[in-house]
Amino acid sequence: MKKVLFNHAIKSIFFLNILLVILIVGFIFIKGYKIISLKFLFTMPYNSMTEGGIFPALVGTFLLTSLSIIFALPPGVITAIYLNEYVKNKHLINIIKISINTLAGVPSVVFGLFGFSVFVKFFGFGVSLLSGAFTLSIVILPIFISATIEALSAVPYSLREASMALGATKLYTIRHTVLPAAFSSIMTAIILSTGRAAGETAPILFTAAVFFQKNLPDSLFSPVMALPYHIYALMTEGTHPEKQVAIAYGSALVLIITVLFLISLAVFLREKRRRYVNFKH
Amino acid sequence: MYRYFEDEIKEVKEALLNMSLYVEDMIYNSVLALKTTDTDLSKKIIEEDDEIDKIEIQIDEKCTEIIMRHHPLARDLRFVLATLKINNDLERIADLAVDIAWRVIEISRGENGKIAQEIEGMGIKVKDMLRNSIKSLTEENYELAKEVITSDKEIDALKNGIIEEILRNTDKVNLRKNLSLILAVRHLERIADHCVNISEDVIYILKARVVKHHKENL
Amino acid sequence: MLTLNIKEELNKTEEKTKIKVKDLNFYYGPKQTLKNISMDIYEKKVTAIIGPSGCGKSTFIRLFNRMDEFVLESKSEGEIIIDGKNILEKDTDLIDLRRRVGMVFQKPNPFPKTIMENIAYGLKVNGWKDNFQIETRVIDSLKKSALWEEVKYRLKENAYGLSGGQQQRLCIARCIAVRPEIILFDEPCASLDPISTAKIEELIMDLKKDYTIVIVTHNMQQAARISDYTAFFLMGEMIEYGLTKNIFENPKDKRTEDYITGRFG
């Protein structure tokens, strides 16, 4: 009886979750779908942002996200490899893993303040693409490292053994066996991080994003517009809410679709890999 | 693994064949020595027996090894078990040939005449029986094995005839000598019995049928 | 005067020692897993190591190509001399050692790469560059491991598409591609069906001509079938070592007899 009750509880929570997702996406969709068109996506805003599209915000988000991934990738992969393959002291690994998880749980506005004081002020990058990308890369680094460690440790030990037994060095084994075998999982980690980076508002609030910009950014040191901030700005500081709210919902829909698309891509890749390589031999 | 197992079985088969050829020669030589009262040939036969004993042990060991290594089953199991027995029969046949050689030494003086010739004829028949029984194994020939078993009656008749004849010609002077001759005939007949045993084992290998003591199963 | 074709190779005594183990002790943390083991392993023979689980047999052969390197908190004492050199010494060139002493593992562990790449892996580790040479060696290894006929049209396919038995033969091919002198088999048939097992065993018998083989197995019948020498291990000790024939027909030690007759424990 208890078991049945428990099952029902789990089931209802599960459906509640799905319902919530559908509600949110549906709400935004209904509010925003009307305004979306190619023109909306690819024109500059004008008339003090009451008309026109979201092109600069889209470009800004794209640049911020890709740069932050580029900055986060090398240190993330190297850290994960070091932790998973080289560190033999289990206590040290645990301490570092706990630190990473804590870092992942820090509110993103704190990262934003950190980025502001370090990149904007200390290094003097100003409110710019570069500062924003660095800050975002710090936000996604912990998630990325955890996911990569996961990916590496999913590669069975027997493959490493096989490689070593053929006389390969540790480095050769990692380069030619472990990384290729973990490649698709690492790809998944990258895509998930991209989704996170694209959606973050707080870290770019003080470091990169501006309310309005006439032109597209022309250097790493120019400030940019970004989708999440664009929405925030329209909703809070808009002077013509009747028109701007619709644009904000349109932007939100674009953002949410982009993120959902990235996440589905990650899931798809993971499933594909599962079918392709079954490690459970 | 099967390839290696096959090789070993083949090895044993060849060893058995070689041994039987050798034993055949011993049989033939023993009746020849009997006819010509050739004691040198007899001594040679007696010496050769040591060689046969060695081969017998080798084949035994090889069979043990096959059982140990391969755990043979079904036909292969029957083959190995029967080989052990055939091996034993062959060794016994060699012993009987040696016994005949001893009889030759006992009657080393004088001619044996017509009787010796008849014994030689019987010896050749027995030798052929041995050849056929081994041939039925190597060729897996059931009919031939059956033939060997049925030809045993013929040998028995031959034996009885020869013994009758020896008894008819026996007097006080040649009693000792004729006794040896009778024994030699008995030895030959025993060899034929061993040949029958071999053929029965061959049938056991080929048909998994026990015809020993059950001639109706033939 | 009479010649029989019965091979007497097992009765020969002038074997050439390939691996000499002297007073070997191995500790895993505070636990001693190998105790005072001394034995000679002969060239171009199959030496089987049998014993119940946890008797240290795997640990033992993993020392021959120094796979213990990856075991934390382990310590070894004594000597393992291969071709006159103690490979337990610190200055041993492990890369070269592992080229000379190949290993096939309990579970088939091909790389998630193509069949071709799998076998070429060891060659590339050793710095082979010429594609034609690599390909020649790959084909040669596949033929020697009796896999060529089954995979000759699918060299560019992923090795995970092969059956378990084929994968294990692929691992053997991968191992012999670098032309080792010694091949260690760590329960190579533990995860295979009887037919695949028979194929692997036959392959091991074929390989005996060119390689010194050490095989760990908990399958006594397997040891009896394929090995020339057998060592029986129990709780980290070597109880008995000798010709397979002697061990299985006439074991000297009661514990050996109990184990091989199934009266163990």
PDB file of C-alpha atoms in Angstrom, chain C residues 35-154:
ATOM      1  CA  LYS C  35      54.254 -15.059  -0.952  1.00  0.00           C
ATOM      2  CA  ASN C  36      57.741 -16.202  -1.841  1.00  0.00           C
ATOM      3  CA  ILE C  37      57.118 -17.361  -5.356  1.00  0.00           C
ATOM      4  CA  SER C  38      59.948 -18.849  -7.373  1.00  0.00           C
ATOM      5  CA  MET C  39      59.444 -20.510 -10.703  1.00  0.00           C
ATOM      6  CA  ASP C  40      60.902 -20.797 -14.188  1.00  0.00           C
ATOM      7  CA  ILE C  41      58.682 -20.195 -17.189  1.00  0.00           C
ATOM      8  CA  TYR C  42      59.943 -21.846 -20.316  1.00  0.00           C
ATOM      9  CA  GLU C  43      60.327 -20.454 -23.788  1.00  0.00           C
ATOM     10  CA  LYS C  44      57.693 -21.319 -26.388  1.00  0.00           C
ATOM     11  CA  LYS C  45      55.606 -23.285 -23.919  1.00  0.00           C
ATOM     12  CA  VAL C  46      52.176 -22.636 -22.538  1.00  0.00           C
ATOM     13  CA  THR C  47      52.280 -22.192 -18.787  1.00  0.00           C
ATOM     14  CA  ALA C  48      48.911 -22.194 -17.041  1.00  0.00           C
ATOM     15  CA  ILE C  49      48.304 -20.700 -13.645  1.00  0.00           C
ATOM     16  CA  ILE C  50      45.276 -22.099 -11.883  1.00  0.00           C
ATOM     17  CA  GLY C  51      43.750 -21.523  -8.485  1.00  0.00           C
ATOM     18  CA  PRO C  52      40.571 -20.296  -6.827  1.00  0.00           C
ATOM     19  CA  SER C  53      39.498 -16.653  -7.100  1.00  0.00           C
ATOM     20  CA  GLY C  54      41.650 -14.303  -5.107  1.00  0.00           C
ATOM     21  CA  CYS C  55      44.647 -16.604  -4.994  1.00  0.00           C
ATOM     22  CA  GLY C  56      46.851 -13.946  -6.553  1.00  0.00           C
ATOM     23  CA  LYS C  57      47.200 -15.487  -9.976  1.00  0.00           C
ATOM     24  CA  SER C  58      46.144 -12.375 -11.880  1.00  0.00           C
ATOM     25  CA  THR C  59      48.259 -10.151  -9.671  1.00  0.00           C
ATOM     26  CA  PHE C  60      51.156 -12.462 -10.437  1.00  0.00           C
ATOM     27  CA  ILE C  61      51.095 -12.290 -14.220  1.00  0.00           C
ATOM     28  CA  ARG C  62      50.299  -8.585 -14.200  1.00  0.00           C
ATOM     29  CA  LEU C  63      53.762  -8.105 -12.726  1.00  0.00           C
ATOM     30  CA  PHE C  64      55.326  -9.554 -15.873  1.00  0.00           C
ATOM     31  CA  ASN C  65      54.454  -6.467 -17.874  1.00  0.00           C
ATOM     32  CA  ARG C  66      54.329  -4.230 -14.822  1.00  0.00           C
ATOM     33  CA  MET C  67      50.631  -3.481 -14.921  1.00  0.00           C
ATOM     34  CA  ASP C  68      51.008  -3.202 -11.133  1.00  0.00           C
ATOM     35  CA  GLU C  69      52.281   0.288 -11.887  1.00  0.00           C
ATOM     36  CA  PHE C  70      48.666   1.455 -11.803  1.00  0.00           C
ATOM     37  CA  VAL C  71      47.821  -0.248  -8.532  1.00  0.00           C
ATOM     38  CA  LEU C  72      47.996   2.227  -5.692  1.00  0.00           C
ATOM     39  CA  GLU C  73      49.938   1.496  -2.543  1.00  0.00           C
ATOM     40  CA  SER C  74      51.498  -1.678  -3.855  1.00  0.00           C
ATOM     41  CA  LYS C  75      54.984  -2.949  -3.253  1.00  0.00           C
ATOM     42  CA  SER C  76      56.934  -5.816  -4.737  1.00  0.00           C
ATOM     43  CA  GLU C  77      60.049  -7.620  -3.555  1.00  0.00           C
ATOM     44  CA  GLY C  78      62.201 -10.202  -5.251  1.00  0.00           C
ATOM     45  CA  GLU C  79      63.073 -10.601  -8.882  1.00  0.00           C
ATOM     46  CA  ILE C  80      61.404 -11.321 -12.170  1.00  0.00           C
ATOM     47  CA  ILE C  81      64.152 -11.899 -14.688  1.00  0.00           C
ATOM     48  CA  ILE C  82      63.237 -11.773 -18.357  1.00  0.00           C
ATOM     49  CA  ASP C  83      66.159 -12.403 -20.678  1.00  0.00           C
ATOM     50  CA  GLY C  84      68.666 -11.708 -17.946  1.00  0.00           C
ATOM     51  CA  LYS C  85      67.192  -8.466 -16.677  1.00  0.00           C
ATOM     52  CA  ASN C  86      65.203  -7.929 -13.514  1.00  0.00           C
ATOM     53  CA  ILE C  87      62.139  -6.071 -14.713  1.00  0.00           C
ATOM     54  CA  LEU C  88      61.048  -5.100 -11.211  1.00  0.00           C
ATOM     55  CA  GLU C  89      63.911  -2.628 -11.029  1.00  0.00           C
ATOM     56  CA  LYS C  90      63.010   1.032 -11.169  1.00  0.00           C
ATOM     57  CA  ASP C  91      64.970   1.859 -14.310  1.00  0.00           C
ATOM     58  CA  THR C  92      63.073  -0.674 -16.431  1.00  0.00           C
ATOM     59  CA  ASP C  93      61.892   0.788 -19.722  1.00  0.00           C
ATOM     60  CA  LEU C  94      58.201  -0.014 -19.323  1.00  0.00           C
ATOM     61  CA  ILE C  95      57.334   0.953 -22.889  1.00  0.00           C
ATOM     62  CA  ASP C  96      59.854  -1.512 -24.269  1.00  0.00           C
ATOM     63  CA  LEU C  97      58.882  -4.143 -21.704  1.00  0.00           C
ATOM     64  CA  ARG C  98      55.224  -3.933 -22.693  1.00  0.00           C
ATOM     65  CA  ARG C  99      56.125  -4.233 -26.329  1.00  0.00           C
ATOM     66  CA  ARG C 100      57.949  -7.448 -25.524  1.00  0.00           C
ATOM     67  CA  VAL C 101      55.353  -8.742 -23.081  1.00  0.00           C
ATOM     68  CA  GLY C 102      51.860  -8.436 -24.522  1.00  0.00           C
ATOM     69  CA  MET C 103      48.666  -8.957 -22.620  1.00  0.00           C
ATOM     70  CA  VAL C 104      45.155 -10.153 -23.388  1.00  0.00           C
ATOM     71  CA  PHE C 105      42.553  -9.340 -20.769  1.00  0.00           C
ATOM     72  CA  GLN C 106      39.625 -11.103 -19.181  1.00  0.00           C
ATOM     73  CA  LYS C 107      37.003  -9.147 -21.052  1.00  0.00           C
ATOM     74  CA  PRO C 108      37.540  -8.294 -24.686  1.00  0.00           C
ATOM     75  CA  ASN C 109      38.544  -4.627 -24.668  1.00  0.00           C
ATOM     76  CA  PRO C 110      38.847  -3.379 -28.224  1.00  0.00           C
ATOM     77  CA  PHE C 111      39.060   0.364 -28.678  1.00  0.00           C
ATOM     78  CA  PRO C 112      35.906   2.038 -29.994  1.00  0.00           C
ATOM     79  CA  LYS C 113      37.658   2.429 -33.325  1.00  0.00           C
ATOM     80  CA  THR C 114      37.739   0.489 -36.577  1.00  0.00           C
ATOM     81  CA  ILE C 115      39.174  -3.000 -36.741  1.00  0.00           C
ATOM     82  CA  MET C 116      42.124  -1.650 -38.695  1.00  0.00           C
ATOM     83  CA  GLU C 117      42.816   1.139 -36.208  1.00  0.00           C
ATOM     84  CA  ASN C 118      42.559  -1.273 -33.318  1.00  0.00           C
ATOM     85  CA  ILE C 119      45.373  -3.446 -34.580  1.00  0.00           C
ATOM     86  CA  ALA C 120      47.427  -0.535 -35.847  1.00  0.00           C
ATOM     87  CA  TYR C 121      47.268   1.138 -32.424  1.00  0.00           C
ATOM     88  CA  GLY C 122      50.253  -0.674 -30.947  1.00  0.00           C
ATOM     89  CA  LEU C 123      52.255  -0.076 -34.102  1.00  0.00           C
ATOM     90  CA  LYS C 124      51.524   3.634 -33.991  1.00  0.00           C
ATOM     91  CA  VAL C 125      52.489   3.712 -30.335  1.00  0.00           C
ATOM     92  CA  ASN C 126      55.830   2.333 -31.466  1.00  0.00           C
ATOM     93  CA  GLY C 127      56.193   5.114 -33.972  1.00  0.00           C
ATOM     94  CA  TRP C 128      55.175   3.367 -37.196  1.00  0.00           C
ATOM     95  CA  LYS C 129      54.274   5.890 -39.864  1.00  0.00           C
ATOM     96  CA  ASP C 130      54.205   4.112 -43.216  1.00  0.00           C
ATOM     97  CA  ASN C 131      50.617   3.172 -43.998  1.00  0.00           C
ATOM     98  CA  PHE C 132      51.523   0.351 -46.312  1.00  0.00           C
ATOM     99  CA  GLN C 133      53.735  -1.319 -43.724  1.00  0.00           C
ATOM    100  CA  ILE C 134      51.070  -0.883 -41.080  1.00  0.00           C
ATOM    101  CA  GLU C 135      48.432  -2.397 -43.307  1.00  0.00           C
ATOM    102  CA  THR C 136      50.639  -5.357 -44.160  1.00  0.00           C
ATOM    103  CA  ARG C 137      51.283  -6.032 -40.501  1.00  0.00           C
ATOM    104  CA  VAL C 138      47.600  -5.653 -39.629  1.00  0.00           C
ATOM    105  CA  ILE C 139      46.593  -8.217 -42.232  1.00  0.00           C
ATOM    106  CA  ASP C 140      49.348 -10.552 -41.132  1.00  0.00           C
ATOM    107  CA  SER C 141      48.227 -10.318 -37.502  1.00  0.00           C
ATOM    108  CA  LEU C 142      44.612 -10.940 -38.446  1.00  0.00           C
ATOM    109  CA  LYS C 143      45.602 -14.050 -40.352  1.00  0.00           C
ATOM    110  CA  LYS C 144      47.691 -15.310 -37.466  1.00  0.00           C
ATOM    111  CA  SER C 145      44.827 -14.809 -35.063  1.00  0.00           C
ATOM    112  CA  ALA C 146      42.415 -16.707 -37.337  1.00  0.00           C
ATOM    113  CA  LEU C 147      40.182 -13.676 -37.775  1.00  0.00           C
ATOM    114  CA  TRP C 148      41.096 -12.635 -41.294  1.00  0.00           C
ATOM    115  CA  GLU C 149      38.475 -14.680 -43.094  1.00  0.00           C
ATOM    116  CA  GLU C 150      35.717 -13.244 -40.913  1.00  0.00           C
ATOM    117  CA  VAL C 151      36.662  -9.575 -41.134  1.00  0.00           C
ATOM    118  CA  LYS C 152      38.550  -9.094 -44.392  1.00  0.00           C
ATOM    119  CA  TYR C 153      35.737  -7.060 -45.956  1.00  0.00           C
ATOM    120  CA  ARG C 154      35.009  -5.013 -42.879  1.00  0.00           C
TER     121      ARG C 154
END
